[in-house]
mmCIF file of C-alpha atoms in Angstrom:
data_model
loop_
_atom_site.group_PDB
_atom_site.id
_atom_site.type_symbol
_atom_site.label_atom_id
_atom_site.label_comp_id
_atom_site.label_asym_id
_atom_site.label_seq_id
_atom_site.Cartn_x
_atom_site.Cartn_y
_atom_site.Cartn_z
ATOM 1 C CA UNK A 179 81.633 96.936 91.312
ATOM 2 C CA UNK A 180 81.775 92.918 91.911
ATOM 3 C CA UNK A 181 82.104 92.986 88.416
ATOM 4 C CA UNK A 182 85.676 94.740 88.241
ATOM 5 C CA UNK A 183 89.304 93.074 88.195
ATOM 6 C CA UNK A 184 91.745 93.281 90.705
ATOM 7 C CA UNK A 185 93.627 95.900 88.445
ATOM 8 C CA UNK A 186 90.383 97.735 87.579
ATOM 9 C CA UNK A 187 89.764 97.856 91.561
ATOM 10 C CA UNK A 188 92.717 99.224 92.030
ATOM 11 C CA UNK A 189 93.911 101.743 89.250
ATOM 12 C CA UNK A 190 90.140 103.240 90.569
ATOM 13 C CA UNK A 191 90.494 103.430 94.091
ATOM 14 C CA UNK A 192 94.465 104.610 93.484
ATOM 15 C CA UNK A 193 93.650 107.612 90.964
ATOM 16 C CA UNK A 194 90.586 108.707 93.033
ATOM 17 C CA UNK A 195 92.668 108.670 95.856
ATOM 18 C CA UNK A 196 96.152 110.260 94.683
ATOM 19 C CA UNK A 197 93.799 112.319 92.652
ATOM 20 C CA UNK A 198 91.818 114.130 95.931
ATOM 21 C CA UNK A 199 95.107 114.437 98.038
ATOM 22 C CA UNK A 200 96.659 116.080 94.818
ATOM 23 C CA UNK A 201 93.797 118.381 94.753
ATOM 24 C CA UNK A 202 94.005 119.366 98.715
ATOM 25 C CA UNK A 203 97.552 119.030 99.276
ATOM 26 C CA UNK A 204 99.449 120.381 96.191
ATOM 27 C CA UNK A 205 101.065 124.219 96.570
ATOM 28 C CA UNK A 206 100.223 126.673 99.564
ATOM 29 C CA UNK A 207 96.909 125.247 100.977
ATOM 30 C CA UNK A 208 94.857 126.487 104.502
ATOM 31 C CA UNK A 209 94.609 123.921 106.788
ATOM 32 C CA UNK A 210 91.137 123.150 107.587
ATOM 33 C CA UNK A 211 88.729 120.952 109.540
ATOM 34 C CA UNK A 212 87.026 120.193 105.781
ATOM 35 C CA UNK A 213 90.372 119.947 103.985
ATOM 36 C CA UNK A 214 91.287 117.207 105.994
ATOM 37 C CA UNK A 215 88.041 115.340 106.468
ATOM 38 C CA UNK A 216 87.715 115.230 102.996
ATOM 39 C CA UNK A 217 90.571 112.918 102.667
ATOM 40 C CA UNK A 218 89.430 110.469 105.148
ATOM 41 C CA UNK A 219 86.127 110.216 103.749
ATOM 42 C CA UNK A 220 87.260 109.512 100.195
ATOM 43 C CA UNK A 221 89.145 106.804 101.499
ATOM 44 C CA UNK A 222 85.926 105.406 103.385
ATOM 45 C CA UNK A 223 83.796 105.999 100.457
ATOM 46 C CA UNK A 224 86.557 104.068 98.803
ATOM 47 C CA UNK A 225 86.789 100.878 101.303
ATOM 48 C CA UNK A 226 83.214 100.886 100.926
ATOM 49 C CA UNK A 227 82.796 100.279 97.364
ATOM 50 C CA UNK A 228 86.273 97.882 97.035
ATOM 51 C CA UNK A 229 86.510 96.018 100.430
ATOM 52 C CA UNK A 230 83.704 93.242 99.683
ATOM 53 C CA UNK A 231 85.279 90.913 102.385
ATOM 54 C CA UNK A 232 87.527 90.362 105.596
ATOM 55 C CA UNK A 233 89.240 87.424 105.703
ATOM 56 C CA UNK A 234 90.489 86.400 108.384
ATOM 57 C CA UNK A 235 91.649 82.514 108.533
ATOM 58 C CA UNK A 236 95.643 81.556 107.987
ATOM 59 C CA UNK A 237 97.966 84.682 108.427
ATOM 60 C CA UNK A 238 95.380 87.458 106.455
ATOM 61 C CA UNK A 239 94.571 89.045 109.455
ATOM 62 C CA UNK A 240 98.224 90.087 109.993
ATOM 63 C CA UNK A 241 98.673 90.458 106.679
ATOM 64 C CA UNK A 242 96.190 93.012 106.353
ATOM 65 C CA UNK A 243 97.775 94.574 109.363
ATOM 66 C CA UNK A 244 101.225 94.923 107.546
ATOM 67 C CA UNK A 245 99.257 97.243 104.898
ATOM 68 C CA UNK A 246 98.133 99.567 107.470
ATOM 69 C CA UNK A 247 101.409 99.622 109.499
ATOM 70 C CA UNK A 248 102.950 100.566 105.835
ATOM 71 C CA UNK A 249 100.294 102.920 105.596
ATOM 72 C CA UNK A 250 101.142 104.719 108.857
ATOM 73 C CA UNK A 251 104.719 104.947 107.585
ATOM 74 C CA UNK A 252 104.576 105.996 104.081
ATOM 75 C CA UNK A 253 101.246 108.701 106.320
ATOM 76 C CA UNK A 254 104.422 110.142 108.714
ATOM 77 C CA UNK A 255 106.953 110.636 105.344
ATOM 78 C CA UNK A 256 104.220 111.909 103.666
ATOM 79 C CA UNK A 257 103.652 114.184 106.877
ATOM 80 C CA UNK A 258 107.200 115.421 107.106
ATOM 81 C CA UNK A 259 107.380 115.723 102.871
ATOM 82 C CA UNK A 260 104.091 118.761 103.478
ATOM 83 C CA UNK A 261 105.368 122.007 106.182
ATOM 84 C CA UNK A 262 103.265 123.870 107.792
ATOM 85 C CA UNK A 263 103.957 127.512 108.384
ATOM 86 C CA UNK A 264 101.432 130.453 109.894
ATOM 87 C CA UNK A 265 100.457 132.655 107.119
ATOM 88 C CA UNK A 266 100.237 136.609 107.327
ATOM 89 C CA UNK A 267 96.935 136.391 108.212
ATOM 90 C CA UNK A 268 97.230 134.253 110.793
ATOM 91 C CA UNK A 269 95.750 131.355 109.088
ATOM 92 C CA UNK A 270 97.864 128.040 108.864
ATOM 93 C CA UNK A 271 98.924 126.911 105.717
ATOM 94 C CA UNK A 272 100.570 123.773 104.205
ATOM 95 C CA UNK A 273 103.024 123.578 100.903
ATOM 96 C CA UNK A 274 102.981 120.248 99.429
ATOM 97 C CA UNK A 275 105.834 120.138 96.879
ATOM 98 C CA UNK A 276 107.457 117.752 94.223
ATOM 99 C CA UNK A 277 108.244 115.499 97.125
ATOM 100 C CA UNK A 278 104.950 115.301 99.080
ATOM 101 C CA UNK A 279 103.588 114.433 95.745
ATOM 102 C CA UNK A 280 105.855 111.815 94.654
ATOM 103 C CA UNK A 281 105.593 110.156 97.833
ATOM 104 C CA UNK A 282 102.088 109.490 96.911
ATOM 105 C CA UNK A 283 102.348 108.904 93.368
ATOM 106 C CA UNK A 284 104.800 106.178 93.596
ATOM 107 C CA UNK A 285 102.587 104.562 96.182
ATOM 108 C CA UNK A 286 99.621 104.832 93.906
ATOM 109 C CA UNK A 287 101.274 103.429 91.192
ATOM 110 C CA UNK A 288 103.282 100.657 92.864
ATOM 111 C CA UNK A 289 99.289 99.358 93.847
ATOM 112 C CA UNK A 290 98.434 99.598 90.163
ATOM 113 C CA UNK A 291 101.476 98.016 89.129
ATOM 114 C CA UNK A 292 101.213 95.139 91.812
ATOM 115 C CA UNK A 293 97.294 94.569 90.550
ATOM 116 C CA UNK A 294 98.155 94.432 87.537
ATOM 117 C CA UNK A 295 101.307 92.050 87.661
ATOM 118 C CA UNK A 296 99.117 89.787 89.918
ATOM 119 C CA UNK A 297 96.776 89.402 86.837
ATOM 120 C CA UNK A 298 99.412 89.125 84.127
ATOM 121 C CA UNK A 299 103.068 89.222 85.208
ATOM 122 C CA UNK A 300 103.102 86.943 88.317
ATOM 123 C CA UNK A 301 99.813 85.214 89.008
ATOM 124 C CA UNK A 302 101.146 81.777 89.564
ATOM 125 C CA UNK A 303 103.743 82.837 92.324
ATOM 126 C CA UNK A 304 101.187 84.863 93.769
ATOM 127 C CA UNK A 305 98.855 81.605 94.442
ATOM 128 C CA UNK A 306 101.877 80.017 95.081
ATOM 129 C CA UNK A 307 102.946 82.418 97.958
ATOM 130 C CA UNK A 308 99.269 82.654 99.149
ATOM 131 C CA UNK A 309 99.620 78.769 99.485
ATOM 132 C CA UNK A 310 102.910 79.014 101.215
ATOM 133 C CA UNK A 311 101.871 81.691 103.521
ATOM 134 C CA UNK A 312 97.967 80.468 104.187
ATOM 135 C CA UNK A 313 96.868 84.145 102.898
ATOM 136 C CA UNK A 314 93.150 83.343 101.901
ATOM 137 C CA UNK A 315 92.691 84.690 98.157
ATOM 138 C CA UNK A 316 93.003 88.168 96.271
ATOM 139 C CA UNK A 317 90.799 90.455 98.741
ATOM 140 C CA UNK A 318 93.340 90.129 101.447
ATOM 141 C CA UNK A 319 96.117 91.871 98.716
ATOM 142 C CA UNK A 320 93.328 94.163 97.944
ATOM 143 C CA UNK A 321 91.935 94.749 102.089
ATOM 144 C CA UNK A 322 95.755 95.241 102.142
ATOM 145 C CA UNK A 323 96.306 98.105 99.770
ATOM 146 C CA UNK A 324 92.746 99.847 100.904
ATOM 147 C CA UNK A 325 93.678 99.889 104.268
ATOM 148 C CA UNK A 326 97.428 101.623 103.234
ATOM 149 C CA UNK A 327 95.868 103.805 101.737
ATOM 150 C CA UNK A 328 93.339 104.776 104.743
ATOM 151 C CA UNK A 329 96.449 104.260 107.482
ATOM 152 C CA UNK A 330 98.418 106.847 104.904
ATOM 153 C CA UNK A 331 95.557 109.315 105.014
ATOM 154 C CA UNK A 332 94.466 109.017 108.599
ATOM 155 C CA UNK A 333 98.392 109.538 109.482
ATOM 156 C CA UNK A 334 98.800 112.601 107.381
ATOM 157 C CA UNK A 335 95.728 114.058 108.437
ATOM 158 C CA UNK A 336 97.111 113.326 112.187
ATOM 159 C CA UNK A 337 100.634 114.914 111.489
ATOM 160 C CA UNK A 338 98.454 117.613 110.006
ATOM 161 C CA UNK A 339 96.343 118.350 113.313
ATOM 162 C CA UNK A 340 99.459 118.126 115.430
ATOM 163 C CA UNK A 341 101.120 120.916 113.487
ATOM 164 C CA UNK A 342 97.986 122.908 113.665
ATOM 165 C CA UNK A 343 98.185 122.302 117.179
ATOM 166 C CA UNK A 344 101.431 123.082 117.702
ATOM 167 C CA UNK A 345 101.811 126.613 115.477
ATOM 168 C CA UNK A 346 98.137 127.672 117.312
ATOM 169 C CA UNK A 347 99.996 126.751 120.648
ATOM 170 C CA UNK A 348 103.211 128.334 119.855
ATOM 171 C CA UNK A 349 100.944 131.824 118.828
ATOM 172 C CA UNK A 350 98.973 131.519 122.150
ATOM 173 C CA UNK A 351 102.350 131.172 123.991
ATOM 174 C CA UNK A 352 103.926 134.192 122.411
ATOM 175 C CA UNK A 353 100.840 136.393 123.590
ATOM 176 C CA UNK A 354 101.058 134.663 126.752
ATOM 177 C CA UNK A 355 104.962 135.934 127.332
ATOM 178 C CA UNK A 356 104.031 139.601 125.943
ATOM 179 C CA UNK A 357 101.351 140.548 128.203
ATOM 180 C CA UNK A 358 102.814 143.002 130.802
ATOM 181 C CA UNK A 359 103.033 141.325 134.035
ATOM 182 C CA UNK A 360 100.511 142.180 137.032
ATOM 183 C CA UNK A 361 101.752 144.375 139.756
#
């Protein structure tokens, strides 16, 4: 995968991405241990083929940091964008809409886009910035981007657990208040 441009890099990682939260998170879906580890571990299968490097000299620590604190934000929107409701059968079910899905299509695009313009559109201002701001060549725009995307996923699956959490709690607290009191 060394091999690969920038925009190759990321139009793959993006579409297999936005491609397996589609696939999970699109219409009613049961919320499951699987359902959600699945994410996560596309997105570590994915920093393990793309991320070939950490720099961390001049401001690409931080930098990299940025992407995952956008990553937690666009995770929570996402989050709110997909309800959870408890199904007839008791089971706990998401419904990821138009919304939920354009929240993560524009964000898979806008990294294709941005690989893509740093190749052909804007190149020179790119080095130029990178200069400016001592960010240490094109892996810390790409670390950045992979580890948005994780921060997304790990936040949805979060916001996903804590509504679990809460509807299962709210259930056992409704049988809790119906049981006839002891005499």
């Amino acid at each position: 995968m060394d091999h690969l441009s920038q925009f190759a890099t990321a139009l793959i990682a993006s579409v297999t991405i936005l491609t397996i939260i589609l696939a999970t998170d699109l219409g009613r879906r049961r919320v499951t241990n699987m359902r959600m580890l699945r994410s996560v571990l596309a997105v570590a299968v994915v920093i393990a083929l793309f991320v070939h490097s950490l720099p961390t000299s001049g401001n690409a620590p931080s930098f990299q940091l940025i992407g995952c604190g956008v990553g937690v934000i666009c995770g929570l929107i996402a989050g709110v964008l997909l309800p959870a409701h408890r199904g007839s059968d008791g089971q706990i079910y998401t419904t990821g809409g138009f919304g939920y899905a354009l929240v993560w299509i524009v964000l898979s695009t806008a990294r294709v886009l941005f690989a893509y313009g740093a190749e052909h559109w804007f190149a020179e201002g790119l080095v130029r910035f990178s200069i400016e701001n001592q960010l240490s060549g094109p892996d810390v725009y790409a670390n950045a981007f992979v580890f948005m995307s994780l921060a997304m996923v790990v936040t949805r699956t979060a916001v996903l657990v804590t509504k679990r959490r809460r509807l299962r709690h709210a259930v056992a607290g409704q049988t809790a208040t119906e049981q006839p009191a002891a005499v």
